[in-house]
Each structure stands twice: as C-alpha cells, then as structure tokens.
Backbone as numpy.savetxt, mean C-alpha at the origin, in Angstrom:
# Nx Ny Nz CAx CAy CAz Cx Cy Cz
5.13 -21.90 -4.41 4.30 -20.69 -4.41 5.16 -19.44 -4.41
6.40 -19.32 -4.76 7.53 -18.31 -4.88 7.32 -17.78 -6.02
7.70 -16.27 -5.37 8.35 -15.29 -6.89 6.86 -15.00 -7.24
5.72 -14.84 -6.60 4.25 -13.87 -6.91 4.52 -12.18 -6.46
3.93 -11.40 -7.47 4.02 -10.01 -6.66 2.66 -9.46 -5.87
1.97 -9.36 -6.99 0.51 -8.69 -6.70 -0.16 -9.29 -7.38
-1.39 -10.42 -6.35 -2.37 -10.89 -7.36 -3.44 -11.05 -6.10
-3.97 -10.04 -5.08 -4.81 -9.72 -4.19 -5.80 -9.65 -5.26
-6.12 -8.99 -6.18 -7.06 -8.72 -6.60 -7.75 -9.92 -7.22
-6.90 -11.01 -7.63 -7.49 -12.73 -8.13 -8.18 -13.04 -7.29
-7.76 -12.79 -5.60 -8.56 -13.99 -4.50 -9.72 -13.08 -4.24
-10.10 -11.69 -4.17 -11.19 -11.20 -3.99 -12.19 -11.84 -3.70
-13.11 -12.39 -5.07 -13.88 -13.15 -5.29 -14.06 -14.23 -4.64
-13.27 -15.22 -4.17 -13.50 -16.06 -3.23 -13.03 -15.95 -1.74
-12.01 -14.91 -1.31 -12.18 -14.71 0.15 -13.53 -14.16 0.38
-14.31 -13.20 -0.50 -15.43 -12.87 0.57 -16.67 -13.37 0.40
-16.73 -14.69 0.22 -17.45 -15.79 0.35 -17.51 -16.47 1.61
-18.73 -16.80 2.24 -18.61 -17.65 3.43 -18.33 -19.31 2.64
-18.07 -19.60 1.65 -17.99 -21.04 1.19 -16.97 -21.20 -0.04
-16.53 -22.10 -0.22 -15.89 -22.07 -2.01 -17.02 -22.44 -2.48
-16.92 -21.55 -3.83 -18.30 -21.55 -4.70 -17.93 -22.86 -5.41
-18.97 -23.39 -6.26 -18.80 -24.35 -7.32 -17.43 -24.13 -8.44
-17.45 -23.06 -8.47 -16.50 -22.82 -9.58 -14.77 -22.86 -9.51
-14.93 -22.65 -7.89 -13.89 -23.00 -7.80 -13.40 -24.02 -6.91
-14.17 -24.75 -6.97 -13.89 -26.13 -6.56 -13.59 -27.04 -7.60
-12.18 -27.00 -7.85 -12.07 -28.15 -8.94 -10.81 -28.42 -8.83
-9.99 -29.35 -9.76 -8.81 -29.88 -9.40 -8.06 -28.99 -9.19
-7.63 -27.95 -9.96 -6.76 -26.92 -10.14 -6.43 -26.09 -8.90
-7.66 -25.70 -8.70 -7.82 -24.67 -7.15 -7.25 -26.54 -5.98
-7.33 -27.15 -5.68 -7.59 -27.99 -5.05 -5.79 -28.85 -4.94
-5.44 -28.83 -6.12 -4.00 -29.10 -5.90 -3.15 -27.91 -5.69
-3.60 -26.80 -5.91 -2.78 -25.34 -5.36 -2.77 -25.60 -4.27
-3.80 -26.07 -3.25 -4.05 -25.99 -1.99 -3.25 -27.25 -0.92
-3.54 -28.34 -1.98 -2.65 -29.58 -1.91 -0.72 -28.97 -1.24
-0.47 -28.28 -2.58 0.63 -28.00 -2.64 1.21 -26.91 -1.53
0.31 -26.13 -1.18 0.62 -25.23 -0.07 0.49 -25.61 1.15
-0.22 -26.58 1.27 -0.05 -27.37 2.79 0.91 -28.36 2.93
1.82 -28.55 1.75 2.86 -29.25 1.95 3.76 -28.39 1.90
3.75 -27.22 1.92 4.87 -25.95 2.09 5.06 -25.42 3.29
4.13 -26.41 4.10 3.49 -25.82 5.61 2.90 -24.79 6.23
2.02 -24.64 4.63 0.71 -24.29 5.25 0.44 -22.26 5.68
1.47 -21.78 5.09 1.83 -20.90 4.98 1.96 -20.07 4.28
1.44 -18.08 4.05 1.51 -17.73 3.00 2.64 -16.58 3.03
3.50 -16.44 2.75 4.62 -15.25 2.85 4.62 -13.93 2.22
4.45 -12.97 2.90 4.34 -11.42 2.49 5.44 -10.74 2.70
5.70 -9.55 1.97 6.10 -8.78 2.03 5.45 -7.04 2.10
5.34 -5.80 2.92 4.61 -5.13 2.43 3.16 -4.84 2.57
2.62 -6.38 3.37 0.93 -6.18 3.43 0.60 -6.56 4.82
0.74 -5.62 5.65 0.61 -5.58 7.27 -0.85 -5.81 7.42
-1.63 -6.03 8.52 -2.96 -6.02 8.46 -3.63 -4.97 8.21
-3.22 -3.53 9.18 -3.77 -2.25 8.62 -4.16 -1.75 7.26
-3.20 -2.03 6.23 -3.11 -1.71 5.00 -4.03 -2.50 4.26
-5.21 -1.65 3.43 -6.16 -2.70 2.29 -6.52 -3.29 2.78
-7.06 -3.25 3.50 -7.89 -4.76 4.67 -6.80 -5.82 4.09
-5.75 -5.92 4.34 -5.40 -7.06 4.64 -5.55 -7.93 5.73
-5.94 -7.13 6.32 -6.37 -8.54 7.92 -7.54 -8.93 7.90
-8.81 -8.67 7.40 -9.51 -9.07 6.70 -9.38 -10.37 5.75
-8.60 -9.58 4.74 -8.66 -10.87 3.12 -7.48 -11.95 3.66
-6.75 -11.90 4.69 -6.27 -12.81 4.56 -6.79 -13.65 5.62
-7.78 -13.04 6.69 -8.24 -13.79 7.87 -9.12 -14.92 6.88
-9.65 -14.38 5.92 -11.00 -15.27 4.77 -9.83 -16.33 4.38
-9.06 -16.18 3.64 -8.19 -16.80 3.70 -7.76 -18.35 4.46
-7.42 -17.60 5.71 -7.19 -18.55 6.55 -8.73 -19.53 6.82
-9.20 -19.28 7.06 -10.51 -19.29 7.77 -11.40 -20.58 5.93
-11.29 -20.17 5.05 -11.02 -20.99 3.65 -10.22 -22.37 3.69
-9.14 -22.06 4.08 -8.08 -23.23 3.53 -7.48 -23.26 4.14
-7.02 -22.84 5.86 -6.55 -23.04 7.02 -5.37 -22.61 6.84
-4.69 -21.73 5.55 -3.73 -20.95 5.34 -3.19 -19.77 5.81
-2.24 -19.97 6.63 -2.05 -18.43 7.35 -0.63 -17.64 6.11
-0.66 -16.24 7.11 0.30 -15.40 6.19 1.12 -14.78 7.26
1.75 -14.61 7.00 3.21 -14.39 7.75 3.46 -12.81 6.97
3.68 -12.32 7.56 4.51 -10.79 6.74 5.57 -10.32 7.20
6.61 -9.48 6.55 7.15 -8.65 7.10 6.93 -7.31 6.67
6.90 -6.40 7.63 6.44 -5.31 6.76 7.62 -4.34 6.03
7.42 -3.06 5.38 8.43 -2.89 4.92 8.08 -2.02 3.72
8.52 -0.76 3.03 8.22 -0.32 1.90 8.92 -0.38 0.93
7.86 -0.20 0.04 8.17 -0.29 -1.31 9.83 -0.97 -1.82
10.57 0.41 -1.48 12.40 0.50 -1.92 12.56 -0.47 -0.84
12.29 -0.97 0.13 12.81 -2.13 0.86 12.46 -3.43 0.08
11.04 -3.50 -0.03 10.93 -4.76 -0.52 11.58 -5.06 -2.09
11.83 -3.97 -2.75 12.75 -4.43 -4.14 14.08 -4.72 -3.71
14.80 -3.98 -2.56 16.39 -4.07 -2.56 15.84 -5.78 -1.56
15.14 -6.17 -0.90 15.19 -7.65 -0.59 14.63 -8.81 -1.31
13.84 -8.54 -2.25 13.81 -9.35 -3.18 14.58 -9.94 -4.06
15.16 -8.62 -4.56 16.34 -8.46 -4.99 17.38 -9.16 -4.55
17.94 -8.63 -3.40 18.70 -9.67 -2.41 18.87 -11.18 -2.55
17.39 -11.57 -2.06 16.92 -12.95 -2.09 16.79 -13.33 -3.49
16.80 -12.91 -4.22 16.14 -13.55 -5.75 14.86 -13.96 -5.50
13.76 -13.26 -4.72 12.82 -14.11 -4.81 12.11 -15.39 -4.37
13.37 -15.82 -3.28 12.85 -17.05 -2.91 12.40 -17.25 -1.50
12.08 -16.58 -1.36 11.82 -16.09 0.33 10.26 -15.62 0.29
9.89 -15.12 -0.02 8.00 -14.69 -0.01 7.39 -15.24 -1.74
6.12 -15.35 -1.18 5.16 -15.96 -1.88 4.15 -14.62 -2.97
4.42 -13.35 -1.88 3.67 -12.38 -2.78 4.20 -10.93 -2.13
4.48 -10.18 -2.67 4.53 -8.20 -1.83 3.80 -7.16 -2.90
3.06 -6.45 -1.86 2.64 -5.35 -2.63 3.86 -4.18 -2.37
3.96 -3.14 -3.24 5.13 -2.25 -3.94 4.30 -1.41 -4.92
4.93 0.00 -4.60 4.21 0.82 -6.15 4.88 0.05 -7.18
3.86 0.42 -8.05 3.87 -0.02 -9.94 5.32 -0.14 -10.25
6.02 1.03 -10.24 6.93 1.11 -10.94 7.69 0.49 -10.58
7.53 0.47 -8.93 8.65 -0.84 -8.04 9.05 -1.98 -8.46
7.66 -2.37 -8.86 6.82 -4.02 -9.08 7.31 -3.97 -10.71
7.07 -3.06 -11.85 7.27 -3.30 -13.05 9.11 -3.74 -13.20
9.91 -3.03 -11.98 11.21 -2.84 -11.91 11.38 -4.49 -11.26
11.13 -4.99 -10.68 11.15 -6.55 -9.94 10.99 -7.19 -11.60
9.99 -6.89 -11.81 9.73 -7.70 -13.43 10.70 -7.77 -14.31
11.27 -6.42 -14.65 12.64 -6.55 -15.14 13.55 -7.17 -14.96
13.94 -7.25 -13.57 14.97 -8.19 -13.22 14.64 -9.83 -13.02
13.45 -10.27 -13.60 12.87 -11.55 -13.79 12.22 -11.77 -12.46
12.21 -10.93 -11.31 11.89 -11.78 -9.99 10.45 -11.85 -9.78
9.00 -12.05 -10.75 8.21 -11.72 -10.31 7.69 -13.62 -11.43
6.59 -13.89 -10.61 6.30 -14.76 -11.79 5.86 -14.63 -13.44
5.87 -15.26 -14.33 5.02 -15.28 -15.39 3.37 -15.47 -15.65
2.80 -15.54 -13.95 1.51 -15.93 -14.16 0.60 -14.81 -14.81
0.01 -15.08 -15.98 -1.08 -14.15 -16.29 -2.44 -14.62 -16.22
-3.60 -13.72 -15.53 -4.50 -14.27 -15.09 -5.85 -14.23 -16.25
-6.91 -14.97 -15.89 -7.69 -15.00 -17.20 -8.12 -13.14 -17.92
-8.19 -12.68 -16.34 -8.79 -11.37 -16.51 -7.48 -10.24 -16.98
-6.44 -10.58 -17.58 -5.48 -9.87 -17.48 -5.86 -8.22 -18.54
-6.88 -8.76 -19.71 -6.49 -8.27 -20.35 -7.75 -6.67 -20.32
-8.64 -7.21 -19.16 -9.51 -6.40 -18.58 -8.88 -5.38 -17.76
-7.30 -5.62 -17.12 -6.86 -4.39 -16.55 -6.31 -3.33 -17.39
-6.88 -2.00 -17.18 -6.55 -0.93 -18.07 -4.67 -0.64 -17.98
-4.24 -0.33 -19.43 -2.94 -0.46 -19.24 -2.41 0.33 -18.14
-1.11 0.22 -18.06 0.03 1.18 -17.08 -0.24 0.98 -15.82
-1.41 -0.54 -15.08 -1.73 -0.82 -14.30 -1.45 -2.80 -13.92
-0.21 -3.18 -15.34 -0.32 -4.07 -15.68 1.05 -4.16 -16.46
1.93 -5.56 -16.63 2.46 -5.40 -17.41 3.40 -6.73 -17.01
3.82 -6.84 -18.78 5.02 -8.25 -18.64 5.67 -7.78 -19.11
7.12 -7.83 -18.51 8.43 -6.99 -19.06 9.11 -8.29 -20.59
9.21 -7.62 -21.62 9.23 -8.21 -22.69 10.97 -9.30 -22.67
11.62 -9.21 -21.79 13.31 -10.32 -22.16 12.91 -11.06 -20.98
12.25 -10.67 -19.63 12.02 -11.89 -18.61 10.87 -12.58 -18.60
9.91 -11.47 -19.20 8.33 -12.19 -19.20 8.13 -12.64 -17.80
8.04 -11.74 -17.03 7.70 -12.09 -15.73 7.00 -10.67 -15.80
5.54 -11.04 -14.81 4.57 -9.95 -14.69 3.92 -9.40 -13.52
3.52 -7.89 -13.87 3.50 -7.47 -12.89 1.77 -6.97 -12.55
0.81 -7.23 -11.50 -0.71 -6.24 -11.50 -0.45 -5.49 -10.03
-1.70 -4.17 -10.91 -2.02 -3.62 -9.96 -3.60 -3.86 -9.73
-3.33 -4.45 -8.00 -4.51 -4.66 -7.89 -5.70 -3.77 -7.09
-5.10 -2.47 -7.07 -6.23 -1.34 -6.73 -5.64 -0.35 -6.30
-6.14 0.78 -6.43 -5.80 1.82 -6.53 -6.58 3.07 -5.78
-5.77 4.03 -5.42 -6.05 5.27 -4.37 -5.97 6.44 -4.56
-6.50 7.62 -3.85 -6.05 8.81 -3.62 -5.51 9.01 -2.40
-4.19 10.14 -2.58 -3.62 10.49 -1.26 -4.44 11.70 -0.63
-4.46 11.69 0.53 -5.93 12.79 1.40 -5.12 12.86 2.79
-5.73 13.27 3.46 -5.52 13.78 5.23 -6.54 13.31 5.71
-5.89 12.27 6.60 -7.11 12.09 7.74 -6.86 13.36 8.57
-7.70 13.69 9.46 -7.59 15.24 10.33 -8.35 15.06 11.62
-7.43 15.00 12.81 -7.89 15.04 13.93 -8.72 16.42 14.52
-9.89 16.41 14.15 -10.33 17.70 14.55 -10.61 18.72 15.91
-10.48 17.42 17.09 -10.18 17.97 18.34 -8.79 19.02 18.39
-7.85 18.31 17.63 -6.38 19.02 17.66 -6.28 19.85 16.20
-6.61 19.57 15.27 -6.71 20.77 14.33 -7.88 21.70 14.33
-8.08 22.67 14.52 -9.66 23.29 14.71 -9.09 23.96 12.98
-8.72 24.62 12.29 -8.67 24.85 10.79 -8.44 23.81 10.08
-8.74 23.20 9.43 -8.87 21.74 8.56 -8.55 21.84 7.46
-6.62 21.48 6.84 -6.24 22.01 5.59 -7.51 21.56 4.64
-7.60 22.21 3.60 -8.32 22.12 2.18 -7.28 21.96 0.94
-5.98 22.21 0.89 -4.87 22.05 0.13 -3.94 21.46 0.42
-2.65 21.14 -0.34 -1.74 20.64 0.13 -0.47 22.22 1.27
-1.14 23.14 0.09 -0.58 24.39 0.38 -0.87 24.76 1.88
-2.10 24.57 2.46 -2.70 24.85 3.59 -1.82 24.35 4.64
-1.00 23.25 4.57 -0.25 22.45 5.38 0.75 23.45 6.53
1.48 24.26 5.35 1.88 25.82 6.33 1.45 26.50 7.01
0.82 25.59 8.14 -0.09 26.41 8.96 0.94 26.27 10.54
1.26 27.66 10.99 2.56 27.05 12.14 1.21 26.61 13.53
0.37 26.38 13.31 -0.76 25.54 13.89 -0.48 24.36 14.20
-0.18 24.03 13.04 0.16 22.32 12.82 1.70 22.04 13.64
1.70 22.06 14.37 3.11 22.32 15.44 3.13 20.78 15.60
3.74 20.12 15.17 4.57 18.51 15.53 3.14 18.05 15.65
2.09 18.07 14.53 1.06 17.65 14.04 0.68 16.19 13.20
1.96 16.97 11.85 1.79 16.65 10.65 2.54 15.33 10.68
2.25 13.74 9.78 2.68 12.46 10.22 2.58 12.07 8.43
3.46 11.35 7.67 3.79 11.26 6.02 4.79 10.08 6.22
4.25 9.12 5.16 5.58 8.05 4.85 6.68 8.65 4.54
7.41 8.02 4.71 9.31 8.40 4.01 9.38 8.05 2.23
9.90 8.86 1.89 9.37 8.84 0.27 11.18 7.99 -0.21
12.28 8.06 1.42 13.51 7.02 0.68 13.16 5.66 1.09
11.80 5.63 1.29 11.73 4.10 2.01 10.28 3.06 1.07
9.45 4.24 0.97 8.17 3.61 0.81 7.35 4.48 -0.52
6.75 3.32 -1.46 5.94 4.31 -2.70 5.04 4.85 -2.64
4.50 5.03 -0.92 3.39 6.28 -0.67 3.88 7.37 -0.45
5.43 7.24 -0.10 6.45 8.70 0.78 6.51 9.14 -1.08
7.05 8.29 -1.65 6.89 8.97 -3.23 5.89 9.44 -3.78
4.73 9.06 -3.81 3.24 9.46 -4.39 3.11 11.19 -3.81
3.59 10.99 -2.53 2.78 12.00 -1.71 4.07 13.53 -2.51
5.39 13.07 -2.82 6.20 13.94 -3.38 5.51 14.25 -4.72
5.50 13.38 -4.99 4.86 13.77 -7.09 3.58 14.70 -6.77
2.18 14.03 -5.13 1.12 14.74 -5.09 1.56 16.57 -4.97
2.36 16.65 -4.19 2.85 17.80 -3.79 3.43 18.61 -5.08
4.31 17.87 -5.74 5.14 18.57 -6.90 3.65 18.68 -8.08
2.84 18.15 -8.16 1.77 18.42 -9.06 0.99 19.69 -8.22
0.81 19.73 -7.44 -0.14 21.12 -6.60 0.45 21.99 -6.65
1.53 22.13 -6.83 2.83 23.33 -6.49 3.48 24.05 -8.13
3.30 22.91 -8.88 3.73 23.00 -10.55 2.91 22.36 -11.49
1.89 21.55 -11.43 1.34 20.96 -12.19 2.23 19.89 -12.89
3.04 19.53 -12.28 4.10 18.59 -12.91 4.68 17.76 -12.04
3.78 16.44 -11.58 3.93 15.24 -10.85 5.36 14.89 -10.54
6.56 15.12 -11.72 7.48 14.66 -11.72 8.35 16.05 -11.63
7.90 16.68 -11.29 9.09 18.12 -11.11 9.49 18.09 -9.37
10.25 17.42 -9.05 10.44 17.39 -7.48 10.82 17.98 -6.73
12.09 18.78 -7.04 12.34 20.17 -6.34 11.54 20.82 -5.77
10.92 21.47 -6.24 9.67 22.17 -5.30 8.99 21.39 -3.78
8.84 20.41 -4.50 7.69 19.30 -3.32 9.02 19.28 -2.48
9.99 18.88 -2.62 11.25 18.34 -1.66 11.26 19.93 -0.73
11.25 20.74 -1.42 11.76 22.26 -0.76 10.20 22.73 0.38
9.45 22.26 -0.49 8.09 22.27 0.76 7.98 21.57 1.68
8.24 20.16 1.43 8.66 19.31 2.58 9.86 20.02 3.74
10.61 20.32 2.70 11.54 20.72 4.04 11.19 22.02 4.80
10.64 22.94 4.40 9.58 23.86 5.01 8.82 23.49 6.11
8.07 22.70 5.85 7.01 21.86 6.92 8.28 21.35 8.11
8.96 21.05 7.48 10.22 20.29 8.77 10.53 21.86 9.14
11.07 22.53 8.66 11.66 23.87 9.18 11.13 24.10 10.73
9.62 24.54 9.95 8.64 25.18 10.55 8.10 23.94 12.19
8.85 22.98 12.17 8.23 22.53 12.95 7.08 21.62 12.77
6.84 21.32 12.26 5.26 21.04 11.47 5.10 19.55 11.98
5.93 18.72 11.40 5.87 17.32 10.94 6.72 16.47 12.71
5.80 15.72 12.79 5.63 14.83 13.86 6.68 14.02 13.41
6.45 12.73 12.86 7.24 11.84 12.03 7.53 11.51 10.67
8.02 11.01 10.64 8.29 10.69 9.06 8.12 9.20 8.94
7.50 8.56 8.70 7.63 6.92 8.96 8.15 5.84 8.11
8.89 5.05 8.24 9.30 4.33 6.89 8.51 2.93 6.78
7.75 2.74 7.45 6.79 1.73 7.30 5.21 2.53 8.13
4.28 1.58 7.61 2.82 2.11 8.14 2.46 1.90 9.59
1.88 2.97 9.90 1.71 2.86 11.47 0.67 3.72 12.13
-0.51 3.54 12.64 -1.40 4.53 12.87 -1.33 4.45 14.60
-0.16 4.49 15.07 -0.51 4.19 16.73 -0.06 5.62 17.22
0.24 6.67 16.19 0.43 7.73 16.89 -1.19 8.76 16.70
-1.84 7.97 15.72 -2.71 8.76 15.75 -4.11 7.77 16.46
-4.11 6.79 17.08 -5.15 6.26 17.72 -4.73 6.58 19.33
-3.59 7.08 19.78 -2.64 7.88 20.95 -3.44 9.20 21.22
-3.73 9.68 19.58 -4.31 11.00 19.99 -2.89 11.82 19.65
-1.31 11.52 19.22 -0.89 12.31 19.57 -0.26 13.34 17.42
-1.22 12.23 16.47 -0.87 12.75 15.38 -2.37 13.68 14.96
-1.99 14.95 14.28 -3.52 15.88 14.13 -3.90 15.09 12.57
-2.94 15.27 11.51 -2.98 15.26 9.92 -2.07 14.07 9.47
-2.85 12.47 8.71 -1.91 11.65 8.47 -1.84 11.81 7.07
-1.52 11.53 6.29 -1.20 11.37 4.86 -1.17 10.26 4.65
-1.96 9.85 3.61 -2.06 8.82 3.17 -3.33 8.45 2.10
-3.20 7.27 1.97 -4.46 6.97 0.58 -5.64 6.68 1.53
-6.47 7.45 0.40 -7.75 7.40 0.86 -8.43 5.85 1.83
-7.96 4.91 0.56 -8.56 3.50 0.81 -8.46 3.47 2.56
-6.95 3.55 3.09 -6.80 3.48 4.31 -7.50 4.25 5.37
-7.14 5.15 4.89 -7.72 6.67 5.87 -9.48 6.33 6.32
-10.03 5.86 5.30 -11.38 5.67 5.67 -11.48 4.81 6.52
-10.62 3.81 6.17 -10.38 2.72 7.51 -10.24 2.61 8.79
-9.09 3.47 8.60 -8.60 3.96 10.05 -9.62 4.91 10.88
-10.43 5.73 9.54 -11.45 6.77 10.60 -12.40 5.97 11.24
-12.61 4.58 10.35 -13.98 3.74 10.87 -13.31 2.73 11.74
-12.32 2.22 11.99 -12.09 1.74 13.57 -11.30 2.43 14.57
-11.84 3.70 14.16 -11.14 4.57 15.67 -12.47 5.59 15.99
-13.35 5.28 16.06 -14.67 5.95 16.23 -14.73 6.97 17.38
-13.73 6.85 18.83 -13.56 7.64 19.18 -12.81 9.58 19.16
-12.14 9.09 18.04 -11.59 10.10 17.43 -12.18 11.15 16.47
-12.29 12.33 16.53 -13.55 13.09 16.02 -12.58 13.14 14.66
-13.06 13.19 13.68 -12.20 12.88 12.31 -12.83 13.79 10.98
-12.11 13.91 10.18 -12.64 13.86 8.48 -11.76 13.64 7.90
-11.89 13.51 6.48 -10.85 12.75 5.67 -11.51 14.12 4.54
-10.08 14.38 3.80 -9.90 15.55 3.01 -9.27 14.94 1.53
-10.09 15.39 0.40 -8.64 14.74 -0.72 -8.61 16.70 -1.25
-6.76 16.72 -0.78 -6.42 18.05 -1.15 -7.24 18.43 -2.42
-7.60 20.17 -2.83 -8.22 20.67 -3.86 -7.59 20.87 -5.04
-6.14 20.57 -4.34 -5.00 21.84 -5.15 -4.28 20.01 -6.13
C-alpha cells in the first residue's frame, strides 16, 4: 500500500456509509483489504492530523469499516516532500501536500501510478501524471484562506487582509510558516494578490508580513497545525482555509466567533 499521495477523495463515498454498499463489495475492494491486514492492519500518513479535513472523522469510518487504523505524523507540506524524498517513499501509505508539492513528488517518481476511474472528471491543474515517471498526483478538495476571529478579544473584525495593521491586534494574530507548510505559502501568494494583484509577486506579502511581526501583531507562526492556542482563548485571528475554520468554530462553541474570507 506504499508510495499513495492524495486519494481521500476515492474513499469518500464509502467511509460515509454506515455499511459497504453492494458495489463495493467485490473481490477487488476485498483483497485490498486482504492485503492490508497482512501489512498489520495499518494505514500510514503523512500531513493529515485529525483536526485537518475531518480527518478524524474519515478515517474513524475507516477504521470502524475494515478495522483499519491510521497512524500519522504530522508535518507540512516542504517537510513531507524533503521526507519522502528522503525515504523514497517507503515509509507512508498516503500524505496530503499543496499541488505543486505533490505534482513535485510525481516528478521525482515517488507517488503511485494509480489513476482512478473518475480521473478524468477532475478539472485540470487539480490533477496530474508527470509524463518520464508516470506517477500521479489528485487534488482532493479545495479551500479559501479566511480568519477565524475571536470576537471577545477582537472587538474591530478585520474585513481585509490590509485591515490586519491594526496595533489592536497586539500578539493576536496566529498563520502557518510559509518555510514549512503550503498553507504558510497560500496565505503569502493570498497576501501578495491583495497588495498587487499578483499571487506570485512576493516581496510585498513578505514585507507585510514582516510589518505585522514589527508591529507586534503576530502571536505565532506555526509550522504544523494547531488550534490549542485558540481553544486557550489566547489566539484573537487564525488564518487559515475556510474548510477548517468552520470546523474549528463548530467544535469550540464556547468561543464567540466569525469566520471572514478577506474582501481585498
């Protein structure tokens, strides 16, 4: 079961089933399963902590299915390529990684060749087999970056990315590490697009970032995912993709919240 990158979006369909349907009860599905309980029974991650994408969810169905557990380590993006890398691959069973991460694993052959029936239903630049290794890469869903916003501790509630310069936001503000993880990058390109209209013009976003640090602003910087500073009470503004953020607002109910996708 080695050398998978991203194929969350295949099991969908049957983790959130209380049963295996007819359809996929057949030899195929059935000796996969064969074969993974002689691997002991185990599924290896990289990258997909429970917090993140309901993964504690899809993989509890999972387990709870085919008595398969998952093991992770967590870790972003630029980590999980320089250890894959490392390993060649033979060490985890699947990691999620931005696109370009994952298209870059493909290149270097470390991803499998599996293409799925539905491959050709994913819209391009979300998808891809690198043409000398033929090893491939999906994306299996996709986000906007937004602010969750603690509103007990922020009483002005940015509306921009620009708004962030608020010396309000005093050891507030909480953002992945963009040398560690491909949300710390997203959130640079989000910034360098609000600031220039040009996703990939980085200077600017880097020079605003360091502003926000100047000024005091920014709480942590994190190189892996972590919401325990803001279920503490002690983060106001997290950054991050929407998918999550909604998450996090709906199992922390005590926390007076909104979720913002910048205007700018």
């Amino acid at each position: 079961m080695k050398r998978f990158v991203v194929l969350v979006v295949l099991l969908l369909p049957l983790l959130l089933l209380a049963e295996l349907p007819p359809e996929l009860n057949n030899s195929y599905i059935l000796w996969l399963w064969e074969n993974a309980k002689k691997e002991g029974g185990w599924i290896y991650t990289y990258g997909m902590p429970a917090i993140w994408a309901n993964y504690g969810e899809i993989f509890g169905k999972f387990e709870e299915f085919f008595g398969i557990k998952q093991r992770d380590i967590d870790m972003g993006s630029a980590v999980v390529l320089a250890r894959m890398t490392e390993e060649n691959a033979s060490k985890n069973d699947i990691a999620d990684l931005k696109p370009s991460f994952a298209a870059e694993l493909a290149k270097r052959g470390l991803t499998a060749d599996y293409i799925p029936v539905d491959f050709h239903l994913i819209p391009e630049g979300q998808k891809g087999i690198d043409g000398k290794t033929k090893s491939v890469w999906i994306a299996a869903y996709k986000g906007t970056l937004g602010f969750m916003v603690n509103t007990q501790l922020v009483k002005q509630v940015p509306k921009t990315w620009k708004d962030l310069k608020n010396p309000a936001y005093k050891n507030l503000i909480v953002y992945l590490d963009p040398r560690a993880t491909g949300t710390g990058v997203n959130t640079v390109e989000a910034i360098a697009y609000a600031l220039t209209g040009d996703p990939y013009n980085f200077k600017p976003a880097i020079d605003f970032l360091k502003e926000l640090h100047d000024m005091g602003l920014i709480l942590t910087v994190d190189p892996k995912v972590s919401v325990a500073k803001w279920e503490r009470g002690e983060a106001g503004i997290v950054v991050n993709f929407d998918y999550n953020l909604l998450d996090w607002k709906e199992k922390n109910p005590h926390i007076p919240s909104v979720i913002v996708i910048p205007e700018d």
